[in-house]
Short mmCIF file of C-alpha atoms in Angstrom, two decimals:
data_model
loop_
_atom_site.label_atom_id
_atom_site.label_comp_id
_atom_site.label_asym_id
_atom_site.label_seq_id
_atom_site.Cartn_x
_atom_site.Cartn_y
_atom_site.Cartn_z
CA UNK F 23 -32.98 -21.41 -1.06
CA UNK F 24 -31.96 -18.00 -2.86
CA UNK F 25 -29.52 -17.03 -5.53
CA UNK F 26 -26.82 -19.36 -7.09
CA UNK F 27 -27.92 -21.88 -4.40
CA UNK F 28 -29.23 -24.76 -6.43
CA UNK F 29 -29.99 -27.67 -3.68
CA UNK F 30 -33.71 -28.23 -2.94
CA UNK F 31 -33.42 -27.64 0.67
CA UNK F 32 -31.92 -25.55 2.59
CA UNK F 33 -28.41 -25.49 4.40
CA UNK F 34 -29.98 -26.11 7.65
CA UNK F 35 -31.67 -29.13 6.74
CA UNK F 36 -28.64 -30.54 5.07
CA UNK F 37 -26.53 -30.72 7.92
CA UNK F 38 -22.86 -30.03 9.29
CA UNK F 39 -21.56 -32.73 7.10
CA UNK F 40 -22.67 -31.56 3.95
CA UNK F 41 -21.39 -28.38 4.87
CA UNK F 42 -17.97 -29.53 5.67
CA UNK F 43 -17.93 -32.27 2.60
CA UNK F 44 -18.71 -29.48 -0.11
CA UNK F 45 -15.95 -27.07 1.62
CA UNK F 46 -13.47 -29.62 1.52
CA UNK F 47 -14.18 -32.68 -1.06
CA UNK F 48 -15.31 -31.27 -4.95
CA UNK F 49 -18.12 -34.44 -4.80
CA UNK F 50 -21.16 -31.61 -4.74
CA UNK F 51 -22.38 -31.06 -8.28
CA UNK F 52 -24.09 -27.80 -6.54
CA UNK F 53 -20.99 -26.30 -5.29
CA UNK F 54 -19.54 -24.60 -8.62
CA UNK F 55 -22.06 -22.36 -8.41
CA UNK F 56 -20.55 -20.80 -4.73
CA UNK F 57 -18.39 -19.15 -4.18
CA UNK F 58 -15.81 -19.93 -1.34
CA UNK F 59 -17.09 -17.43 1.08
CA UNK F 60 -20.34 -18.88 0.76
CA UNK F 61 -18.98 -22.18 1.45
CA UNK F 62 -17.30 -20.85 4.17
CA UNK F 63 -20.14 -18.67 5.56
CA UNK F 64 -22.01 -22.61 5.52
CA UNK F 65 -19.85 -24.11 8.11
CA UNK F 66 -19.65 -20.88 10.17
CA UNK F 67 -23.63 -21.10 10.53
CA UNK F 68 -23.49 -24.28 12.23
CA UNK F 69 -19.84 -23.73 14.48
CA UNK F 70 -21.97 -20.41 15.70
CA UNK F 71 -25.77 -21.57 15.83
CA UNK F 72 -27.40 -23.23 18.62
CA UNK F 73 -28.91 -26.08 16.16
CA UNK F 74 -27.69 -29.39 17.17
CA UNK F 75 -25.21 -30.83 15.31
CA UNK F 76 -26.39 -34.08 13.76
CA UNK F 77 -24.98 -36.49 11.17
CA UNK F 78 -27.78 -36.69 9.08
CA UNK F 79 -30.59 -33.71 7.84
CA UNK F 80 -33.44 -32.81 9.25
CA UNK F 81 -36.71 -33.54 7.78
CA UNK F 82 -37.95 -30.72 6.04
CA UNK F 83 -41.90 -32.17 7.06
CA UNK F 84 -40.93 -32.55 11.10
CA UNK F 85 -43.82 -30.90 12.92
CA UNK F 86 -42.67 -27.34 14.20
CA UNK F 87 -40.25 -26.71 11.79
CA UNK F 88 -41.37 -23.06 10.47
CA UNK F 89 -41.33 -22.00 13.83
CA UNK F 90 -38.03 -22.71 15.15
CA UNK F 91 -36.53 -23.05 11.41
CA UNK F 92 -33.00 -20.69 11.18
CA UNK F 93 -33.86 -18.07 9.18
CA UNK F 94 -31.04 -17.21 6.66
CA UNK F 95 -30.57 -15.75 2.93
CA UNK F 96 -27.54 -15.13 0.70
CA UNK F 97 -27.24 -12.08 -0.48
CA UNK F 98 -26.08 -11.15 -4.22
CA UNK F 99 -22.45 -11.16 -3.51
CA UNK F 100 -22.84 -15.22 -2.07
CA UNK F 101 -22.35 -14.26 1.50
CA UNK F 102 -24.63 -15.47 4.42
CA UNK F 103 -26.51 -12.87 6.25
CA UNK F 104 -28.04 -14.28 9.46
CA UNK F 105 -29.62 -11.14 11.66
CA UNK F 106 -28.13 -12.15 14.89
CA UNK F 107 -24.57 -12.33 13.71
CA UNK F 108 -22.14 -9.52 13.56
CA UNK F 109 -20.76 -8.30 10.39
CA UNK F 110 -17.03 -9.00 11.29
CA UNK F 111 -18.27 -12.70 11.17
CA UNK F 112 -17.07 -12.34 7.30
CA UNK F 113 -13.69 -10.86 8.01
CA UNK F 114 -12.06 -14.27 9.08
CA UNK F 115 -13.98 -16.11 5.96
CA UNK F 116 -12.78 -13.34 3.84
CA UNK F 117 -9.14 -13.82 4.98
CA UNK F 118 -8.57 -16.98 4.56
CA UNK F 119 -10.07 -16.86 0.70
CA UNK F 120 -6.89 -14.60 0.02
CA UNK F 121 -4.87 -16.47 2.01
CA UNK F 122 -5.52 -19.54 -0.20
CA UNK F 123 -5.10 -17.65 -3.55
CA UNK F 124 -2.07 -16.27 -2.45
CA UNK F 125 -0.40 -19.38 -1.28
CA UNK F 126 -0.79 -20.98 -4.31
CA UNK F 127 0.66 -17.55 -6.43
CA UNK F 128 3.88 -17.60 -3.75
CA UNK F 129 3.99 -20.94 -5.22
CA UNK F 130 3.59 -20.42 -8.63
CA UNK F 131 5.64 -17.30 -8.40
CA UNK F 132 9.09 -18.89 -6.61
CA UNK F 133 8.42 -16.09 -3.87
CA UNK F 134 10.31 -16.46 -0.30
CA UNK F 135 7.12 -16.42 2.22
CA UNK F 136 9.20 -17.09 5.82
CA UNK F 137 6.74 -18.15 8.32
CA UNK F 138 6.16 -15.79 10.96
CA UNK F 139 7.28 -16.55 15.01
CA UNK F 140 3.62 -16.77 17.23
CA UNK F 141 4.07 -15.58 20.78
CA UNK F 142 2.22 -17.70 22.89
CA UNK F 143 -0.17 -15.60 25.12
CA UNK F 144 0.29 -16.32 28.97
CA UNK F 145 -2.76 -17.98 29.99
CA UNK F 146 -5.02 -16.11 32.09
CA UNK F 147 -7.76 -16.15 35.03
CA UNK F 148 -10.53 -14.50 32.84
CA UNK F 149 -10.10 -17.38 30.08
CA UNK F 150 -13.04 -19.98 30.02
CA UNK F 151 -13.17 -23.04 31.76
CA UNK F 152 -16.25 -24.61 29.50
CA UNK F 153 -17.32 -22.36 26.54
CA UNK F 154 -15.19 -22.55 24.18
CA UNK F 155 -12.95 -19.68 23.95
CA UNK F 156 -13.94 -17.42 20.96
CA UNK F 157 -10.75 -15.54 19.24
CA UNK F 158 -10.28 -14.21 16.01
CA UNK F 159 -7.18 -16.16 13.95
CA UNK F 160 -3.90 -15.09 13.72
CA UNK F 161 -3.51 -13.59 10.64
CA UNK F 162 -0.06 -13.89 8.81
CA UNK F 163 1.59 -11.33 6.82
CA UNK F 164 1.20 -11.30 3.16
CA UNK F 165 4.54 -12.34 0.99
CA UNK F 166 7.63 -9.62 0.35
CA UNK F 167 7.56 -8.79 -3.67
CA UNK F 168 11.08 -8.19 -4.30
CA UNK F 169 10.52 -6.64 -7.67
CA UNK F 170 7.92 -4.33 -6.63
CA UNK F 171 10.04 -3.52 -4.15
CA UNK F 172 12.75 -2.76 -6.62
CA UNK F 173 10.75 0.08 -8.10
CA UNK F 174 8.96 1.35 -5.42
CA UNK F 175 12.87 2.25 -4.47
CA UNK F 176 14.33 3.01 -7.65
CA UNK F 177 14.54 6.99 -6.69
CA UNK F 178 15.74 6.37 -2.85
CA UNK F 179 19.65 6.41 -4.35
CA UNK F 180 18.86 10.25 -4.56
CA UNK F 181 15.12 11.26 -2.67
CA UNK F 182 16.08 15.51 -2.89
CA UNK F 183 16.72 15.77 -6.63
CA UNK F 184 14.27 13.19 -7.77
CA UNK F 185 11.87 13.91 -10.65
CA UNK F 186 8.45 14.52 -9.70
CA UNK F 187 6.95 12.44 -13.11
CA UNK F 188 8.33 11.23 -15.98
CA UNK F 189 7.54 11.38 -20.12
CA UNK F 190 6.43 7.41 -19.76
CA UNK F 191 4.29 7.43 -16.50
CA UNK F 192 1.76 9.70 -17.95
CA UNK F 193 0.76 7.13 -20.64
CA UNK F 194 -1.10 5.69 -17.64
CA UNK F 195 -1.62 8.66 -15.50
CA UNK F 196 -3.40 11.01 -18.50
CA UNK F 197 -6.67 10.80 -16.42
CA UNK F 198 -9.69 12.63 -18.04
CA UNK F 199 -10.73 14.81 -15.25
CA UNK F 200 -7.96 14.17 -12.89
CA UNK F 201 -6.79 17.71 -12.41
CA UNK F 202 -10.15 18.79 -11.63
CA UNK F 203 -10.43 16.01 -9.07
CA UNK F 204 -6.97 17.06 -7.31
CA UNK F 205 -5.02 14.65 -8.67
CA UNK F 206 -2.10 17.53 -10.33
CA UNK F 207 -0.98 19.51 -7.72
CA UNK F 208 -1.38 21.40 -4.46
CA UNK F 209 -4.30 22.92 -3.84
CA UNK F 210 -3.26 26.78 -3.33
CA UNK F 211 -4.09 29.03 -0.97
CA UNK F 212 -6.57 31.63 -1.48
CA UNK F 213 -5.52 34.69 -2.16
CA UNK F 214 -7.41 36.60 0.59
CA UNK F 215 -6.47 34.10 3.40
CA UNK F 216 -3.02 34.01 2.40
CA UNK F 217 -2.98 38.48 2.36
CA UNK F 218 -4.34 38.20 5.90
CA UNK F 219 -1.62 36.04 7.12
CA UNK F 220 1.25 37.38 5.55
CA UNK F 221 0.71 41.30 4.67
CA UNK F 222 3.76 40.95 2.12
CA UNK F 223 1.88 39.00 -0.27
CA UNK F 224 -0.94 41.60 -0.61
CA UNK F 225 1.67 44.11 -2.23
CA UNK F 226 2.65 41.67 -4.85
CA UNK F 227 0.95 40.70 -7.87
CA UNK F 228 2.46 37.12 -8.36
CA UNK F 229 0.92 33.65 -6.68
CA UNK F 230 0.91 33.65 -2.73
CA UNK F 231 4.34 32.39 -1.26
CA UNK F 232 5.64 32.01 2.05
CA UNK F 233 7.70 35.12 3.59
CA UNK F 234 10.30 33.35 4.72
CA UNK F 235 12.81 30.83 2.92
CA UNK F 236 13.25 27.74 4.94
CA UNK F 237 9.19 27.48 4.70
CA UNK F 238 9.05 27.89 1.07
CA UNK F 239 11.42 25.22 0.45
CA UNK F 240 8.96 23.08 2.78
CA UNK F 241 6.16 24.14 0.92
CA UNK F 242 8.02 23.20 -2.02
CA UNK F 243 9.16 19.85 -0.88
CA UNK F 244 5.55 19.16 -0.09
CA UNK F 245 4.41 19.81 -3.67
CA UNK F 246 6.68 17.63 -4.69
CA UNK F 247 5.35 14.36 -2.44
CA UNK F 248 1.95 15.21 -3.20
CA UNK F 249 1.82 14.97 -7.23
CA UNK F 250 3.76 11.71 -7.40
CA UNK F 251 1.03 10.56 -5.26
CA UNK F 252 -1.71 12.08 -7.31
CA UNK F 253 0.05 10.44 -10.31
CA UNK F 254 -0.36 6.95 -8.65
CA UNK F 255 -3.73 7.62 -8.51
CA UNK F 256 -4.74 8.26 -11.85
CA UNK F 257 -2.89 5.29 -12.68
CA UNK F 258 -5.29 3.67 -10.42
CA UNK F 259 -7.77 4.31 -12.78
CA UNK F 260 -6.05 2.91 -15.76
CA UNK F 261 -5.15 -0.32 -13.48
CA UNK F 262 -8.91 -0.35 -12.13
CA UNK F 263 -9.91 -0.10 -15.78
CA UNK F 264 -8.17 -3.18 -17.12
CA UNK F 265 -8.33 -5.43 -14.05
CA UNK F 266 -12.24 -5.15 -14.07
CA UNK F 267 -12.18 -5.81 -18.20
CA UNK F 268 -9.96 -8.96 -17.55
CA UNK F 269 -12.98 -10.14 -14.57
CA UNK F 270 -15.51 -9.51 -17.07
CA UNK F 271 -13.68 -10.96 -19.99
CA UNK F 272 -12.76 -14.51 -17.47
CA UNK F 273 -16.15 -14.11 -16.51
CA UNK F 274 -17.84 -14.60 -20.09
CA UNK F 275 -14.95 -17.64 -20.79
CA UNK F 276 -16.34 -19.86 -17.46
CA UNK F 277 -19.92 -19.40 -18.77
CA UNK F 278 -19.14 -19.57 -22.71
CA UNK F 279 -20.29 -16.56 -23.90
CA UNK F 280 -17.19 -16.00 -25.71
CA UNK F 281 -14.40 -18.06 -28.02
CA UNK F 282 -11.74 -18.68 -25.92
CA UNK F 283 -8.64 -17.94 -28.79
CA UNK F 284 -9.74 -14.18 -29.30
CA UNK F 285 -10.87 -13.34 -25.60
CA UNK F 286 -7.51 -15.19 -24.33
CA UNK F 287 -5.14 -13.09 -26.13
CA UNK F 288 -7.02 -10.33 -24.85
CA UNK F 289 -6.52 -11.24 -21.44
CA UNK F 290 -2.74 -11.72 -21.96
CA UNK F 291 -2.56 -8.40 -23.60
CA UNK F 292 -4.73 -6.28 -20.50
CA UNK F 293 -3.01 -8.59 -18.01
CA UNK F 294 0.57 -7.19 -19.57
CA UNK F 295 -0.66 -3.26 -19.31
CA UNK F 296 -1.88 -3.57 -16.16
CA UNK F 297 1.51 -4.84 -14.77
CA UNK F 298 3.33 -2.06 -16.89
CA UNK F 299 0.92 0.41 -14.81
CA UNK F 300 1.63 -1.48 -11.45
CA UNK F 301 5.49 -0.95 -12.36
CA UNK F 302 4.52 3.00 -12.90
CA UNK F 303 2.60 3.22 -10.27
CA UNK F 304 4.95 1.76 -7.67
CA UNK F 305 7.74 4.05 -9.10
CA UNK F 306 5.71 7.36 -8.66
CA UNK F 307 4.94 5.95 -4.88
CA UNK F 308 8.35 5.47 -4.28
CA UNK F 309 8.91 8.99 -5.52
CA UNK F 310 6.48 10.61 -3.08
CA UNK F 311 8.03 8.36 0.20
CA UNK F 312 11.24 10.40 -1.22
CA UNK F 313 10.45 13.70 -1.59
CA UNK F 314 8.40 12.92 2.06
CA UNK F 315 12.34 11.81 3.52
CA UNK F 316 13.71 14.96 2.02
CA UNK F 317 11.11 17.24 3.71
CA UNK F 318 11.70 15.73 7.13
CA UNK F 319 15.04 15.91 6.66
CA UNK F 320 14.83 19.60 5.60
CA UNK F 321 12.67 20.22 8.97
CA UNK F 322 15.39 19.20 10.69
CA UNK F 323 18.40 21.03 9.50
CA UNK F 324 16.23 24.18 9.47
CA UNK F 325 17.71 24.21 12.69
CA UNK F 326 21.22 24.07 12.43
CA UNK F 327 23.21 26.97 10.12
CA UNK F 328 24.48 24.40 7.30
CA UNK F 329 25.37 26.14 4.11
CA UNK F 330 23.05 25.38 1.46
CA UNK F 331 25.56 23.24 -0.49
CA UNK F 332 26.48 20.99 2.69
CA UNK F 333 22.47 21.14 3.32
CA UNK F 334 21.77 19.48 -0.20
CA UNK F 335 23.81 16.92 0.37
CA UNK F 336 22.64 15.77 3.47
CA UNK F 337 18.95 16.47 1.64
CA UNK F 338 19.91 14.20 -1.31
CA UNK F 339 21.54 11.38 1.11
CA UNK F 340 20.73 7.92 0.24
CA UNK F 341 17.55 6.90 1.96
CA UNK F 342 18.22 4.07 4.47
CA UNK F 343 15.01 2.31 6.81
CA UNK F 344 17.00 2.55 9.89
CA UNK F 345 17.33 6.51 10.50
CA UNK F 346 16.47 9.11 8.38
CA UNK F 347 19.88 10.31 7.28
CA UNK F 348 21.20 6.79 7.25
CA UNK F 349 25.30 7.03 7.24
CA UNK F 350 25.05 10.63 5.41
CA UNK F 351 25.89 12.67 8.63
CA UNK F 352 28.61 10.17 9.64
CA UNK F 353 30.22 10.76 6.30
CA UNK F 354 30.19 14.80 6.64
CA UNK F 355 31.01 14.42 10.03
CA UNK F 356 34.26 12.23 8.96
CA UNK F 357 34.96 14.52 5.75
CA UNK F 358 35.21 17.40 8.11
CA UNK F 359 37.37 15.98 10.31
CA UNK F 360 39.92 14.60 7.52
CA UNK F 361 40.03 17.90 6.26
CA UNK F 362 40.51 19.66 9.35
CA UNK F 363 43.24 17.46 10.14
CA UNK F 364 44.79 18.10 6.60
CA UNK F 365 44.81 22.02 6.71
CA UNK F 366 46.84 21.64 10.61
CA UNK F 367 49.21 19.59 8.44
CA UNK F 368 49.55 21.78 6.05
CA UNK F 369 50.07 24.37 7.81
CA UNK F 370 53.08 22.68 9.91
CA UNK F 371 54.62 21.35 7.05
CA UNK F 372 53.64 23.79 4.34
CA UNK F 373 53.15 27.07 6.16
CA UNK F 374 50.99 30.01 4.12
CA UNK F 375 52.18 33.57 3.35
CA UNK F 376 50.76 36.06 6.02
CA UNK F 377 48.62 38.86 4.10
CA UNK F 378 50.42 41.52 5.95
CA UNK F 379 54.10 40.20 5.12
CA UNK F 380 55.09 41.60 1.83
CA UNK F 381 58.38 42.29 -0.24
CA UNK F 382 60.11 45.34 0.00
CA UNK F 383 60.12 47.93 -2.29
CA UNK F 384 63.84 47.56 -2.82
CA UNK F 385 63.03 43.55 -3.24
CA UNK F 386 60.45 44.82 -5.87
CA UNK F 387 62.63 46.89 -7.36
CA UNK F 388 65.43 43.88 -7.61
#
């Protein structure tokens, strides 16, 4: 018996039952004090151990009991740690805790959460025939958030001429320390690796660029994924900051170190922050899948001999999920054609002077 386990025996002389009651009925008084992974990690002892599975516990006094006894422990965090069982045994415990949270927030939310289509494996020759077969569970995917969604994509409408910040994300961004960490721009290149590779550079006293233009404007576009991204995460910080203040501030409410008016209109207020910085955040990711979109877009027409104006349109092409130019090349394609078909008309209909047929001087004269 260790840590916020309060029963005066241990889980192996309590039995299967008592570990499926207190998972499943709230009739323990002991089982406020565990979490749900420790619950969890209860049952899973006695589906994996070799102890047999009675209906009522074993006498703590029955000769030979420290001998064969299961050794196990909690650790700090609640979860059972049993030597001869793998670490991924928590994964499936672990999973199904945050699928239970989140089914109830889908719910609370109004959130659409479609149920996902299982393909039934084929059975097969190498499946057992008495042990029972042992198979992780078939995770399903977490819920759609439509409005996250919403800004995530609220620079896809134009990914080329996007802004790389804005005035309002760097209330949450303003990290101390972040530039120093990475989190501005770019590294650049150093100055004597960047003279070795390209000679040009050495003759010129301004930062190392690229000697050629279609790889500037790459290196360019690449700047401009990476600081949205760094932006997110300093925001990170901010979000980390007031998510772990709302834990501790819940945390002193369940054990009532705290009035509950002041401390819940503090929660309300972090809770509010930290979504504006979630909204911020998602924006300046959605930014950085942009600017990505333009740059593989640019790769691309680096090989055709587009004019810079037709190129930035293409660049600054709605972004679409099913092809990376989506119906921008389609539309050129088309515009060319219309107006290749209108200058044939025009010239049937509407012919053009010829630059070698003039007027006469004696017209000119008239």
């Amino acid at each position: 018996i260790t840590g916020r386990d309060s029963h005066d025996r241990c889980i192996v002389c309590l039995g299967v039952e008592h570990a499926q009651s207190a998972l499943e009925v709230a009739d323990c008084s002991h089982r406020s004090r565990m979490t749900m992974c420790t619950l969890h990690s209860r049952r899973a002892l006695f589906e994996r151990s070799s102890l047999p599975r009675g209906s009522g516990p074993m006498a703590a006094s029955s000769p030979g009991t420290s001998s064969t006894a299961l050794h196990v422990s909690f650790s700090e965090e609640g979860e059972l740690m049993d030597a001869s069982e793998p670490e991924e045994s928590s994964q499936p415990m672990l999973y199904e805790e945050l699928l239970e949270v989140v089914t109830r927030a889908v719910a609370k939310l109004d959130l659409a959460w479609p149920g996902e289509q299982q393909r039934q494996r084929a059975p097969s020759k190498l499946d057992e025939r008495f042990l029972r077969p042992v198979s992780l569970p078939r995770r399903r995917g977490l819920p759609f958030f439509p409005d996250l969604h919403a800004e995530v994509s609220s620079s896809w409408e134009t990914p080329y001429s996007a802004r790389a910040s804005s005035h309002h994300f760097s209330l949450y961004a303003n990290v101390v320390g972040a530039k120093a960490c990475g989190y501005g721009a770019m590294p650049r290149v150093e100055e004597t690796l960047a003279s070795y590779l390209s000679p040009s550079v050495a003759l010129s006293l301004k930062a190392p660029v690229f000697p050629t233009k279609p790889i500037r404007a790459t290196s360019a576009l690449v700047g401009k994924s990476y600081a949205p991204a760094g932006q997110a995460a300093g925001c990170l910080h901010t979000m980390g900051v007031l998510q772990s203040y709302q834990a501790d501030l819940l945390h002193d409410l369940d054990e009532g170190l705290s009035s509950g008016a002041t401390d819940i209109k503090e929660l309300r207020r972090a809770a509010d922050l930290t979504l504006r910085a979630t909204k911020h955040t998602a924006r300046a990711v959605g930014r950085s899948m942009a600017a990505l979109v333009a740059t593989e877009r640019h790769l691309w027409l680096t090989l055709s001999d587009l004019p810079d104006k037709d190129r930035a349109v293409l660049l600054n092409a709605p972004m679409a999920p099913l092809g990376l130019f989506g119906d921008a090349v389609t539309a050129v394609v088309n515009r060319f054609q219309e107006s290749k078909k209108q200058s044939a008309a025009f010239q049937q209909y509407l012919p053009r002077r010829s630059r070698g047929a003039g007027r006469s001087p004696e017209t000119e004269r008239r």
